[in-house]
Amino acid sequence: FIFFHQNLMQAGPPVAGGRACSPRNAWGFALWRRSCGLPNVAGREAASGGSARRCQPRSIGLESSPGGMVPLAAHGRQLLSVAPMMDWTDVHYRQLARLISKHTWLWTEMVVDATVIHTDNLDKHLWFPPEQHPVVLQLGGSSPEKLAAAVKKVVPYGYDEINLNCGCPSDRVAGAGCFGAALMLQPELVAACMKAAGDAAAGTPVTIKCRLGVDAVDSYESLKRFVTVVSEGSSVKHFVVHARKCFLSGLNPHQNRTVPPLRYEWVYSLKRDFPHLMFSLNGGVQDAAEARAAVLYEGPWPSHAAPGPGSEVEASSVPGEDAADAHRFAASRDAADTNTLYVHSTSSASTADRQMPVPVVTGDRGDHACGLGPRSATRPVGEPIGLRGRIEGVMIGRAAYNNPWGVLADADVSLFGAEENAAESRRQVLERYCEYADAVMGRFGQKKDGSPDPGVRAMVKPLTNLFYGAPGSKRWKSEVDTVLKTDPASVREVVDRT
């Protein structure tokens, strides 16, 4: 229903009222703040307390996930999601994130298909409490047969989507069975993998997470071919696109997240060229305020794009070819009036492809650095996005792990249109996380040394960033580390002693 109407309706005018500002990052791409109107939750609250909202999160249920599938339609659009991150987005981090935001989509770490097939303790890799819905499992693999076998074992756990990793440039992935971004060089193989996975998924949607390109295969036409081959050869309808290319050699994973320039225009152009598919944007977006603005951005578009109803793109001079131009903005009077800037990015694409209007905003970050957007004078607080916007949603990665409260605390209201956010304060989140942690202690058995699995240290790990930016945060983290060395019996003991 949502998908059908997204392609028939383009409700909502282009964002207006923005003004030019200085670049936020080295590549000269402005991200969006304030232009879309965001509700104001309370400002930063210190570790000593404070309130940012007013509701009671759902109670924690620890029954096993198999058989507890929640229909996908119950969750709606994937307006905001937390990216899959190896060693980070485990079940414990996801529980913390769910206590902060009730509606944000959560993704697992990548799980290799062979692990799912051969492990003796499948729950350790796939179990999650039912309140973590909506949640997406990301698989790694390149064999249609293996992926199909893995998906059959995954389905009973009730994940809302099953995703194939076609975007990770890490040598831990690309060099071990052609996983990750290397698969973009073989779109026919990806189509076969997703056909097999979709057939085995028993109705669970299968999706792709990918990059713009890999190594020298980095033109927009190559990206379009990848999307065409995969979507026509399988049931994939949703692509989550990290808006950078990647290099399989020469750059490490961190550099692949920062060195290649962001090209948001390519993601929006994919939606224009494939209106029957869904595309989510990943890369560079830092909080719920920017995510809302990115979702609501509906033009104007580059001169090579087919303008939408009522939109008009005027010719604009493109900065010179020197790469240093990527660090500079050229804002014309018309660009300021339409809340856009034309930004130059070095690319193998044509000159027209490099002319991209990007929404911009002004003002200092102030309290909004913690992700709590300002109240808008033009947009009602918490007005649902509904069917508006071209892209399906936005995915945020490390920012959501390093500052979970700042990124997620206002997401339910500002992005999903809820009446209220999920938690009143970080102390409330901390209390409820302790309830969860003490209940799942040792759920997966014992480690070789006889300690419970999961243990205290593993479950305390996600908490260490909860008070990011708050007075006393660093001191508290230091004290937590000291207590962990004394072999505490529970997470609650760690919290009580610190």
Coordinates of N, CA and C in Angstrom, one line a residue, residues 112-114 116-117 139-156 162 164 192-202 206:
V112 N 27.7 -14.2 8.6 CA 28.0 -15.0 7.4 C 27.1 -16.2 7.3
D113 N 26.8 -16.5 6.0 CA 25.8 -17.6 5.8 C 26.4 -18.9 6.3
A114 N 27.7 -19.1 6.2 CA 28.2 -20.4 6.7 C 28.1 -20.5 8.3
V116 N 25.6 -19.3 10.0 CA 24.2 -19.7 10.3 C 24.0 -21.2 10.0
I117 N 24.6 -21.7 9.0 CA 24.4 -23.0 8.6 C 25.0 -24.0 9.6
L139 N 23.0 -10.5 6.1 CA 23.8 -11.7 5.8 C 25.0 -11.4 4.9
G140 N 26.1 -12.1 5.0 CA 27.2 -12.1 4.1 C 27.3 -13.4 3.4
G141 N 27.6 -13.3 2.1 CA 27.7 -14.5 1.4 C 27.7 -14.2 -0.1
S142 N 28.1 -15.2 -0.9 CA 28.1 -15.1 -2.4 C 27.7 -16.3 -3.1
S143 N 27.2 -17.3 -2.4 CA 26.7 -18.5 -3.0 C 25.2 -18.6 -2.9
P144 N 24.5 -18.7 -4.0 CA 23.0 -18.8 -3.9 C 22.5 -19.9 -3.1
E145 N 23.2 -21.1 -3.2 CA 22.8 -22.3 -2.4 C 23.0 -22.0 -0.9
K146 N 24.1 -21.5 -0.5 CA 24.4 -21.3 0.9 C 23.5 -20.2 1.5
L147 N 23.2 -19.2 0.7 CA 22.4 -18.1 1.2 C 20.9 -18.6 1.4
A148 N 20.5 -19.5 0.5 CA 19.1 -20.0 0.6 C 19.0 -20.9 1.8
A149 N 20.1 -21.7 2.1 CA 20.1 -22.6 3.2 C 20.1 -21.8 4.5
A150 N 20.9 -20.7 4.5 CA 20.9 -19.8 5.7 C 19.6 -19.1 6.0
V151 N 19.0 -18.6 4.9 CA 17.7 -17.9 5.0 C 16.6 -18.8 5.6
K152 N 16.6 -20.1 5.2 CA 15.6 -21.0 5.8 C 15.8 -21.2 7.3
K153 N 17.0 -21.1 7.8 CA 17.2 -21.2 9.2 C 16.9 -19.9 9.9
V154 N 17.0 -18.8 9.2 CA 16.7 -17.4 9.7 C 15.3 -17.1 9.9
V155 N 14.5 -17.6 8.9 CA 13.0 -17.2 8.8 C 12.3 -17.4 10.2
P156 N 12.5 -18.5 10.9 CA 11.7 -18.7 12.1 C 11.9 -17.7 13.2
I162 N 15.5 -9.3 5.4 CA 16.8 -10.0 5.3 C 17.6 -9.3 4.2
L164 N 21.4 -8.4 2.1 CA 22.7 -9.0 1.7 C 23.7 -7.8 1.6
A192 N 21.3 -13.7 -8.7 CA 21.1 -15.1 -8.4 C 21.0 -15.4 -6.9
C193 N 21.9 -14.7 -6.2 CA 21.8 -14.9 -4.7 C 20.5 -14.4 -4.1
M194 N 20.0 -13.3 -4.6 CA 18.8 -12.7 -4.0 C 17.6 -13.5 -4.5
K195 N 17.7 -14.0 -5.7 CA 16.6 -14.9 -6.2 C 16.4 -16.1 -5.3
A196 N 17.6 -16.7 -5.0 CA 17.6 -17.9 -4.1 C 17.1 -17.5 -2.7
A197 N 17.6 -16.4 -2.2 CA 17.3 -15.9 -0.8 C 15.8 -15.6 -0.7
G198 N 15.3 -14.9 -1.7 CA 13.9 -14.5 -1.8 C 13.0 -15.7 -1.8
D199 N 13.3 -16.7 -2.6 CA 12.5 -18.0 -2.7 C 12.5 -18.7 -1.4
A200 N 13.6 -18.6 -0.6 CA 13.6 -19.3 0.7 C 13.1 -18.5 1.9
A201 N 12.7 -17.2 1.6 CA 12.4 -16.3 2.7 C 11.0 -16.4 3.2
A202 N 10.2 -17.1 2.6 CA 8.8 -17.3 3.0 C 8.0 -16.0 3.2
V206 N 13.5 -9.3 1.0 CA 15.0 -9.4 0.9 C 15.5 -8.1 0.2

